[in-house]
Amino acid sequence: MVRMQPSTDTAGIRTRAAARAQQRRRRSIILLSITGALVVALVVVLSVVFIRGAAGESGQPQEPAVAGDCLPASLDITADPVVAGALEAIVADMAGDRSDCPETTITTEDSAVTAAALAQGTALEFDVWVPDSSMWPARVSSQRELAGADAPELIVSDPIASTPVVFAATDPTARALGAEAGFASLAQGAVAAVLPDPSSASASAAALLALQTAVGGDARAFTGLVLGLDAEAVVPTTGDALAAASAAASPTVAITTEQALYADSDAAPLVPIYPVDVKPTVTVSLVTVADAAGDTLEAVDALTAAVADASDLLAEHGLRSASGAALTDGGSAPDAVTEPTDGANHAEALRTWEILTAPSRMLALNDVSGSMAQPATADMSRIDLFEQAAVRAIDSMSDESSLAIWVFSSRRNGGEDWQEIVPFGSLGDPAHKQLTIDTANSLDRFVGGGTGLYDSVLAAVKYMRETYVPGQVNLVLLNTDGYNEEDDGLDLPGLLAELEKLRDPSKPVAVIAIGYGPDTDQAALEEIAAATDGAAYQALQPTDIGTVLVDATTQRGCRPDCG
């Protein structure tokens, strides 16, 4: 017996999906007559894992399920809407006309919602989780490790289904792009793209990794592409992306999956374009816990075998089998689209996206020691050049970011080497942004004294840790032209030891250090940056100051591996 348990957040999705499924069932007679001779049933017989308790018994291999077979035990399944309909059909097909089968309850819930709950250590309310991508369990594991949440270990099966990432486009756009469309086309700006929010759309995370591959793994180039996206290029849902591509006046593609385009085939006249360079796909797996009961594992094995033998039912719901065989023999749909598929890599691409697009919370720690007054060019001092570069850097930051300005030299504020000049405020506030620009333009009035570097760095990192704001990139931007000249304070080993004590991977505060000119103790800056998982830059020539400062401000997502 199959019982579908609706999720409060996805009732509308399931209602529409059910209506479309009913329409597709009527069309599937023709479709299956074409595909029946081409799609070979894949039967994977897994060894049954019996109860490993006190009895210590070993079982026999589970035979593939056929019509009239029941799952050997009841299952509570939480499945993404993408795959829930197919699972329902497969379980119902197994039981056939029998009414005495153990009850299988399938609850639909978006994968991102389930993943967020599991990452926070929420108690499991299901036996099996079926997300729409293997990215989600990998994301749960990484987030749970950072948060230190106490939760059971997740076991991810081999893929049971798949769907390739495609560009959804109108016929005119598809014809204009021709046969050479790929992720390199997106990187080169040959066509506009609309991306569903990667935080909730697994296809977008896979596409981000493909885009990074298309630019040769160049983290700096990838970062520039992400930061250069228009506000309208990222939309909340896949449906929004498909609607935008359908209505666009200029050639535009929506990043989605073949399955999602199939599911919305009645809503928008779009066709899939299969990328010719990088060919990403998302894979569906069954997720259980390491200490699941033996009868649950036996039922999962039986379900796995049934799914492997139900490529026709998967196809009816727009999903390919795990092997990646195309749904039909027509058009340009390729078989075995299988790269890249690793869920951990997709999860890492999502993490990078979130870092890049999260608002910055930056404390600018600026050296105003006497050496900053030294000439840098025929008519400008070091501080003059820095002021100009600082204004450019401020203008490069988004309105969602916040900024504070400190200055430091030796004993400038009582017994302290550092002084707050501008407190934190949003750059979306015109008054605060103007205050930071005006202050950056007048830093020369603070110049004087020695370089109290180490104590100032520690004070800045401590302040950022004490006032840490989750969901933002909390960092210290250190600008200096010299080396530590404070004999009464911390030395470098002492600073590094204190920074190590403050390290907390769940609340990272990176120091991005920029040394100006040949007199900088660049080796010390590199050690400071490494101790905080930051990065160190150097501007050897006066003309480098502006380029380096803006680069350090914007290239935060790829640090410390920007290349």
XYZ file of C-alpha atoms in Angstrom:
563
model
C 0.000 0.000 0.000
C 1.347 3.447 -0.939
C 0.289 6.517 0.974
C 1.361 9.949 -0.229
C 1.863 12.340 2.667
C 1.770 15.948 1.456
C 4.227 18.471 2.827
C 2.780 21.818 3.798
C 5.321 23.722 1.731
C 4.896 21.735 -1.471
C 1.158 21.061 -1.828
C 0.857 23.417 -4.786
C 3.797 21.778 -6.513
C 2.323 18.308 -6.103
C -1.127 19.390 -7.311
C 0.319 20.771 -10.528
C 2.663 17.832 -10.882
C -0.240 15.382 -10.485
C -2.253 17.146 -13.173
C 0.696 17.126 -15.534
C 1.432 13.501 -14.726
C -2.150 12.556 -15.631
C -1.758 14.367 -18.975
C 1.600 12.714 -19.594
C 0.191 9.275 -18.844
C -2.204 9.741 -21.782
C 0.715 10.782 -23.988
C 3.030 8.069 -22.686
C 1.370 5.294 -24.771
C 2.943 6.783 -27.899
C 6.184 7.731 -26.122
C 6.709 4.296 -24.588
C 6.048 2.539 -27.891
C 9.041 4.435 -29.278
C 11.300 4.092 -26.280
C 10.363 0.562 -25.263
C 12.723 -1.000 -27.809
C 15.547 1.366 -26.932
C 15.594 1.638 -23.149
C 17.021 -1.581 -21.698
C 15.789 -2.459 -18.257
C 18.636 -2.171 -15.784
C 18.374 -4.801 -13.029
C 20.695 -4.308 -10.092
C 20.475 -7.080 -7.550
C 21.950 -5.914 -4.264
C 22.864 -8.193 -1.408
C 20.300 -8.017 1.331
C 21.543 -6.668 4.614
C 19.639 -8.443 7.383
C 19.352 -7.457 11.000
C 22.806 -7.168 12.475
C 21.710 -7.395 16.065
C 22.094 -10.119 18.613
C 20.775 -12.781 16.248
C 23.772 -12.252 13.935
C 21.930 -13.939 11.032
C 22.985 -13.555 7.405
C 20.420 -13.378 4.623
C 20.157 -14.393 1.005
C 20.349 -11.922 -1.931
C 17.122 -10.015 -2.577
C 15.502 -10.991 -5.863
C 14.391 -8.182 -8.187
C 10.853 -7.076 -7.421
C 8.140 -7.923 -9.931
C 4.478 -6.985 -10.133
C 2.673 -8.445 -7.154
C 5.718 -8.290 -4.876
C 5.593 -6.196 -1.740
C 8.374 -4.336 -0.044
C 9.399 -6.611 2.853
C 8.794 -3.870 5.430
C 7.010 -0.545 5.733
C 8.974 2.570 4.798
C 8.567 6.248 5.592
C 10.142 8.100 2.668
C 10.790 11.820 2.360
C 11.349 12.623 -1.313
C 11.889 15.719 -3.391
C 8.900 16.545 -5.643
C 11.122 15.805 -8.652
C 11.275 12.108 -7.792
C 8.283 11.533 -5.469
C 5.837 10.774 -8.305
C 8.144 8.194 -9.864
C 8.688 6.479 -6.511
C 4.939 6.337 -5.905
C 4.378 4.739 -9.295
C 7.181 2.205 -8.789
C 5.974 1.089 -5.349
C 2.399 0.817 -6.621
C 3.608 -1.182 -9.619
C 5.447 -3.595 -7.320
C 2.331 -4.357 -5.275
C 0.044 -4.664 -8.278
C -3.471 -5.575 -7.112
C -2.378 -6.735 -3.662
C -3.787 -4.916 -0.647
C -1.817 -6.657 2.073
C 1.568 -4.994 1.452
C 3.302 -3.114 4.277
C 2.442 0.556 4.072
C 4.855 2.905 2.298
C 4.401 6.574 3.105
C 5.950 9.100 0.722
C 6.162 12.692 1.963
C 7.213 15.355 -0.517
C 9.579 18.077 0.640
C 12.074 20.233 -1.208
C 15.596 18.883 -0.818
C 16.949 22.198 0.432
C 14.398 22.221 3.266
C 15.245 18.679 4.366
C 18.982 19.333 4.088
C 18.761 22.450 6.239
C 16.890 20.571 8.960
C 19.358 17.662 8.946
C 22.343 20.025 9.074
C 20.933 21.538 12.264
C 20.706 18.121 13.886
C 16.902 17.798 13.651
C 15.732 14.285 14.549
C 14.948 12.115 11.536
C 11.265 11.540 10.815
C 11.765 9.112 7.944
C 13.497 5.863 7.052
C 14.706 6.984 3.638
C 15.462 10.384 2.154
C 15.436 10.782 -1.635
C 16.766 14.253 -2.555
C 16.854 15.432 -6.153
C 20.668 15.415 -6.154
C 23.522 13.714 -4.317
C 24.751 17.239 -3.606
C 22.360 17.618 -0.678
C 23.665 14.858 1.626
C 27.209 16.107 0.947
C 26.086 19.603 1.917
C 24.478 18.274 5.106
C 27.723 16.590 6.117
C 29.863 19.688 5.523
C 27.467 22.070 7.276
C 26.977 19.745 10.198
C 30.742 19.463 10.643
C 31.102 23.245 10.721
C 28.222 23.682 13.158
C 29.260 20.754 15.348
C 25.695 19.407 15.263
C 25.132 15.946 16.687
C 23.338 13.951 14.007
C 23.457 10.405 12.611
C 25.818 9.486 9.802
C 24.172 9.473 6.384
C 24.729 6.601 3.961
C 24.245 7.482 0.284
C 23.460 4.714 -2.187
C 24.721 4.461 -5.721
C 22.621 6.594 -8.110
C 19.175 5.226 -8.942
C 18.206 7.908 -11.491
C 19.680 10.934 -13.233
C 18.855 13.965 -15.332
C 21.243 16.156 -17.334
C 21.591 19.905 -16.916
C 20.373 21.737 -20.012
C 19.885 25.236 -21.352
C 16.160 25.834 -21.860
C 15.550 28.206 -24.760
C 12.961 29.249 -27.289
C 13.262 27.758 -30.770
C 14.666 31.010 -32.245
C 17.330 31.188 -29.517
C 18.233 27.529 -29.995
C 18.614 28.070 -33.741
C 20.691 31.222 -33.194
C 23.076 29.463 -30.821
C 23.501 26.542 -33.169
C 25.290 23.323 -32.371
C 28.213 24.871 -30.489
C 26.397 26.177 -27.425
C 28.056 25.362 -24.139
C 29.241 26.777 -20.849
C 32.065 28.542 -22.630
C 29.357 30.494 -24.473
C 28.011 31.691 -21.136
C 31.497 32.605 -19.905
C 32.143 34.634 -23.058
C 28.819 36.452 -22.769
C 27.580 35.098 -26.097
C 24.169 34.498 -24.571
C 22.394 35.691 -21.443
C 21.497 33.127 -18.789
C 18.910 33.026 -16.021
C 19.880 30.949 -13.010
C 17.498 29.599 -10.352
C 18.861 30.328 -6.885
C 21.665 27.759 -6.377
C 20.801 27.564 -2.682
C 17.625 25.686 -3.613
C 18.215 24.418 -7.183
C 20.702 21.585 -7.559
C 20.931 22.140 -11.319
C 22.343 25.595 -10.691
C 25.052 24.246 -8.379
C 26.018 21.689 -11.032
C 26.052 24.465 -13.627
C 28.347 26.604 -11.464
C 30.857 23.778 -11.294
C 30.557 23.302 -15.065
C 31.147 27.025 -15.605
C 34.275 26.856 -13.443
C 35.465 23.920 -15.536
C 34.729 25.834 -18.742
C 37.112 28.638 -17.697
C 39.865 26.144 -17.017
C 39.444 26.100 -13.256
C 40.580 29.737 -13.055
C 39.099 30.789 -9.704
C 39.712 34.469 -10.413
C 37.882 34.320 -13.746
C 35.042 32.328 -12.210
C 34.728 34.840 -9.369
C 34.578 37.691 -11.843
C 31.786 35.980 -13.771
C 29.710 35.405 -10.646
C 30.200 38.925 -9.316
C 29.362 40.299 -12.759
C 25.910 38.699 -12.883
C 23.022 41.115 -13.198
C 20.511 41.204 -10.377
C 17.882 39.830 -12.782
C 20.089 36.863 -13.750
C 19.341 34.988 -10.519
C 15.704 34.201 -9.770
C 14.065 32.333 -6.865
C 12.769 29.217 -8.621
C 13.164 27.064 -11.703
C 9.703 28.125 -12.834
C 10.780 31.762 -12.673
C 13.853 30.986 -14.772
C 11.819 29.182 -17.441
C 9.310 32.025 -17.570
C 12.102 34.593 -17.922
C 13.764 32.694 -20.775
C 10.401 32.312 -22.532
C 9.579 36.024 -22.275
C 13.049 37.487 -22.926
C 13.313 39.918 -25.836
C 16.957 38.967 -26.522
C 18.502 35.458 -26.708
C 18.340 34.049 -23.184
C 18.609 30.560 -21.739
C 17.422 29.193 -18.412
C 19.672 26.817 -16.482
C 17.612 23.788 -15.523
C 17.419 20.022 -15.884
C 15.915 17.932 -18.615
C 13.406 16.606 -16.067
C 12.298 20.098 -14.988
C 11.796 21.141 -18.601
C 9.820 17.961 -19.250
C 7.649 18.629 -16.189
C 6.902 22.179 -17.380
C 6.474 21.314 -21.050
C 2.873 22.548 -21.014
C 3.782 25.861 -19.401
C 6.381 27.309 -21.755
C 7.370 26.633 -25.399
C 11.021 25.926 -24.594
C 13.407 23.303 -25.955
C 16.504 21.805 -24.314
C 19.979 22.660 -25.530
C 22.568 20.087 -24.444
C 25.934 21.789 -23.755
C 28.687 20.636 -26.079
C 31.660 21.258 -23.779
C 30.992 20.404 -20.136
C 28.065 18.007 -19.691
C 26.860 18.147 -16.078
C 24.143 15.965 -14.641
C 22.460 15.565 -11.279
C 21.986 12.112 -9.819
C 19.304 10.802 -7.472
C 20.263 8.439 -4.639
C 18.604 6.863 -1.631
C 19.884 8.163 1.690
C 19.648 6.161 4.908
C 21.422 6.284 8.272
C 24.307 4.076 9.309
C 22.392 2.479 12.184
C 19.141 1.815 10.296
C 17.275 -1.325 11.303
C 17.857 -4.488 9.302
C 14.293 -4.722 8.006
C 14.539 -1.118 6.814
C 17.739 -1.884 4.906
C 16.107 -4.970 3.398
C 13.189 -2.837 2.188
C 15.596 -0.225 0.788
C 17.468 -2.912 -1.148
C 14.188 -4.170 -2.596
C 13.181 -0.638 -3.569
C 16.582 -0.048 -5.188
C 16.196 -3.168 -7.299
C 12.668 -2.146 -8.279
C 13.805 1.321 -9.390
C 16.607 -0.208 -11.446
C 13.978 -2.326 -13.224
C 11.594 0.591 -13.842
C 13.262 2.815 -16.410
C 9.896 3.156 -18.172
C 8.285 4.653 -15.061
C 11.272 6.915 -14.502
C 10.965 8.112 -18.097
C 7.272 8.788 -17.613
C 8.289 11.298 -14.931
C 11.090 12.820 -17.021
C 13.954 11.016 -15.268
C 16.679 8.938 -16.854
C 17.981 5.727 -15.380
C 21.257 5.801 -13.475
C 23.108 4.906 -16.689
C 21.961 8.148 -18.328
C 20.268 6.639 -21.354
C 18.309 9.257 -23.298
C 14.527 9.340 -22.887
C 13.921 9.135 -26.660
C 15.934 8.358 -29.778
C 15.184 11.696 -31.416
C 16.687 15.171 -31.309
C 20.086 16.022 -29.861
C 19.629 14.390 -26.452
C 22.841 12.463 -25.726
C 23.173 9.226 -23.815
C 25.247 8.837 -20.653
C 25.648 12.468 -19.694
C 27.741 11.806 -16.632
C 30.167 14.637 -15.842
C 30.638 16.090 -13.319
C 28.434 14.077 -10.950
C 30.234 14.129 -7.627
C 27.887 15.509 -4.975
C 30.728 16.826 -2.815
C 32.028 18.912 -5.738
C 28.552 20.323 -6.348
C 28.252 21.156 -2.643
C 31.612 22.942 -2.770
C 30.477 24.950 -5.804
C 27.389 25.980 -3.845
C 29.534 26.991 -0.867
C 31.691 29.146 -3.150
C 28.577 30.761 -4.619
C 27.263 31.601 -1.170
C 30.584 33.168 -0.165
C 30.730 35.217 -3.344
C 27.177 36.468 -3.129
C 27.004 36.970 0.627
C 27.319 40.597 1.730
C 30.714 41.597 3.075
C 31.244 42.891 6.573
C 34.656 44.470 6.251
C 36.815 46.264 8.786
C 39.420 48.307 6.894
C 42.545 48.520 9.102
C 44.742 51.222 7.592
C 48.362 52.012 8.360
C 48.829 55.767 9.006
C 52.391 55.608 10.322
C 54.813 58.323 9.296
C 56.222 56.324 6.384
C 52.893 56.653 4.560
C 53.796 60.305 3.937
C 56.842 59.333 1.873
C 56.712 60.261 -1.824
C 55.454 57.546 -4.127
C 55.481 59.551 -7.364
C 56.719 62.982 -8.357
C 53.630 64.647 -6.974
C 51.875 62.079 -4.726
C 52.686 60.368 -1.435
C 51.842 56.775 -0.516
C 48.829 57.899 1.480
C 47.599 60.001 -1.477
C 47.636 56.974 -3.762
C 46.026 54.828 -1.112
C 43.201 57.330 -0.628
C 42.353 57.196 -4.325
C 42.456 53.400 -4.346
C 40.316 53.181 -1.206
C 37.521 55.187 -2.810
C 37.552 52.865 -5.822
C 37.410 49.845 -3.522
C 34.416 51.254 -1.643
C 32.608 51.866 -4.911
C 33.237 48.234 -5.931
C 31.375 46.860 -2.897
C 27.667 46.044 -3.053
C 25.000 48.007 -1.210
C 24.337 44.915 0.923
C 27.838 45.146 2.392
C 28.854 46.991 5.525
C 32.135 48.756 6.262
C 34.048 50.215 9.194
C 37.341 52.119 9.088
C 40.134 51.913 11.646
C 43.583 53.489 11.485
C 46.712 52.433 13.323
C 50.175 53.707 14.222
C 52.077 53.651 17.518
C 50.140 54.702 20.649
C 47.752 56.981 18.831
C 44.706 56.403 21.047
C 45.901 56.528 24.632
C 47.889 53.333 25.124
C 46.387 51.661 22.061
C 47.841 51.633 18.573
C 44.482 51.501 16.798
C 41.550 53.893 16.557
C 38.044 53.561 15.115
C 37.349 56.384 12.666
C 34.098 55.185 11.087
C 31.874 52.599 12.847
C 30.127 49.826 10.946
C 27.240 50.822 8.740
C 25.563 49.648 5.556
C 26.881 50.896 2.227
C 23.255 50.844 1.139
C 22.812 53.865 3.414
C 23.861 56.857 1.269
C 24.935 58.835 4.322
C 27.213 56.076 5.608
C 28.697 55.423 2.173
C 29.474 59.113 1.748
C 31.047 59.203 5.212
C 33.362 56.308 4.333
C 34.357 57.973 1.046
C 35.007 61.321 2.729
C 37.070 59.609 5.422
C 39.085 57.621 2.881
C 39.831 60.862 1.068
C 41.219 62.483 4.228
C 43.340 59.761 5.833
C 46.440 61.959 5.398
C 45.346 64.003 8.412
C 46.009 60.981 10.677
C 49.545 60.232 9.441
C 52.303 60.088 12.058
C 54.152 57.746 14.423
C 55.528 54.229 14.111
C 53.857 51.053 12.853
C 51.994 49.308 15.669
C 51.065 46.414 13.422
C 50.685 43.227 15.488
C 48.623 44.585 18.385
C 46.319 46.336 15.922
C 45.739 43.190 13.874
C 44.845 41.205 16.997
C 42.453 43.910 18.205
C 40.704 44.002 14.818
C 40.275 40.217 14.633
C 39.008 40.071 18.222
C 36.479 42.807 17.496
C 35.222 41.016 14.387
C 34.878 37.745 16.284
C 33.014 39.397 19.157
C 30.609 41.139 16.774
C 30.406 38.318 14.213
C 27.360 38.458 11.917
C 26.259 35.082 10.477
C 25.453 34.973 6.781
C 28.022 37.629 5.913
C 31.687 37.481 4.912
C 33.388 38.845 8.032
C 36.916 39.994 7.259
C 39.700 42.411 8.128
C 41.323 44.263 5.222
C 44.821 45.192 6.416
C 46.707 47.889 4.501
C 50.318 48.662 5.474
C 53.578 49.865 3.942
C 56.004 48.689 6.619
C 56.737 46.295 9.439
C 55.926 46.132 13.134
C 57.784 48.825 15.124
C 56.067 48.363 18.485
C 58.649 46.856 20.885
C 56.368 46.809 23.922
C 53.583 44.801 22.320
C 53.180 41.427 20.657
C 55.882 39.892 18.513
C 54.960 37.798 15.460
C 54.961 34.383 17.221
C 52.790 35.861 19.965
C 50.319 37.263 17.440
C 50.129 33.976 15.540
C 49.506 32.089 18.786
C 46.671 34.450 19.716
C 45.144 34.169 16.246
C 45.221 30.391 16.531
C 43.278 30.608 19.807
C 40.640 32.718 18.067
C 40.231 30.357 15.104
C 36.678 29.007 14.726
C 35.774 27.392 11.364
C 32.087 27.997 12.040
C 32.734 31.755 12.451
C 35.636 32.559 10.148
C 37.292 35.972 10.198
C 39.917 36.222 7.464
C 42.688 38.815 7.328
C 43.327 40.038 3.801
C 46.714 41.764 4.007
C 48.088 44.191 1.416
C 51.671 45.382 1.558
C 52.549 48.588 -0.262
C 56.097 49.117 -1.533
C 59.424 47.329 -1.027
C 59.715 48.092 2.706
C 56.783 45.869 3.693
C 57.418 42.796 5.829
C 55.603 40.634 3.305
C 56.668 37.381 4.956
C 54.931 38.439 8.192
C 51.799 39.461 6.277
C 51.676 36.058 4.611
C 51.917 34.296 7.980
C 49.166 36.470 9.424
C 46.930 35.792 6.435
C 47.600 32.040 6.564
C 46.746 31.927 10.285
C 43.261 33.267 9.489
C 42.682 31.461 6.154
C 43.054 34.788 4.395
C 45.466 35.948 1.703
C 48.366 38.370 1.288
C 48.941 40.714 -1.631
C 51.784 43.059 -2.487
C 51.872 46.252 -4.546
C 55.529 46.855 -5.357
C 54.934 49.835 -7.631
C 52.864 52.907 -6.786
C 50.687 52.272 -9.806
C 49.836 48.809 -8.424
C 48.089 50.153 -5.337
C 44.723 50.798 -6.943
C 44.635 47.494 -8.841
C 45.674 45.395 -5.844
C 43.278 47.036 -3.394
C 40.223 46.671 -5.632
C 41.254 43.115 -6.497
C 41.638 42.176 -2.820
C 38.264 43.718 -2.022
C 36.345 41.876 -4.718
C 38.163 38.539 -4.958
C 36.997 37.259 -1.615
C 35.234 34.078 -2.711
C 38.280 32.293 -4.106
C 40.722 33.101 -1.305
C 43.223 31.775 -0.541
C 43.317 30.033 -3.955
C 42.568 32.836 -6.413
C 45.676 32.010 -8.448
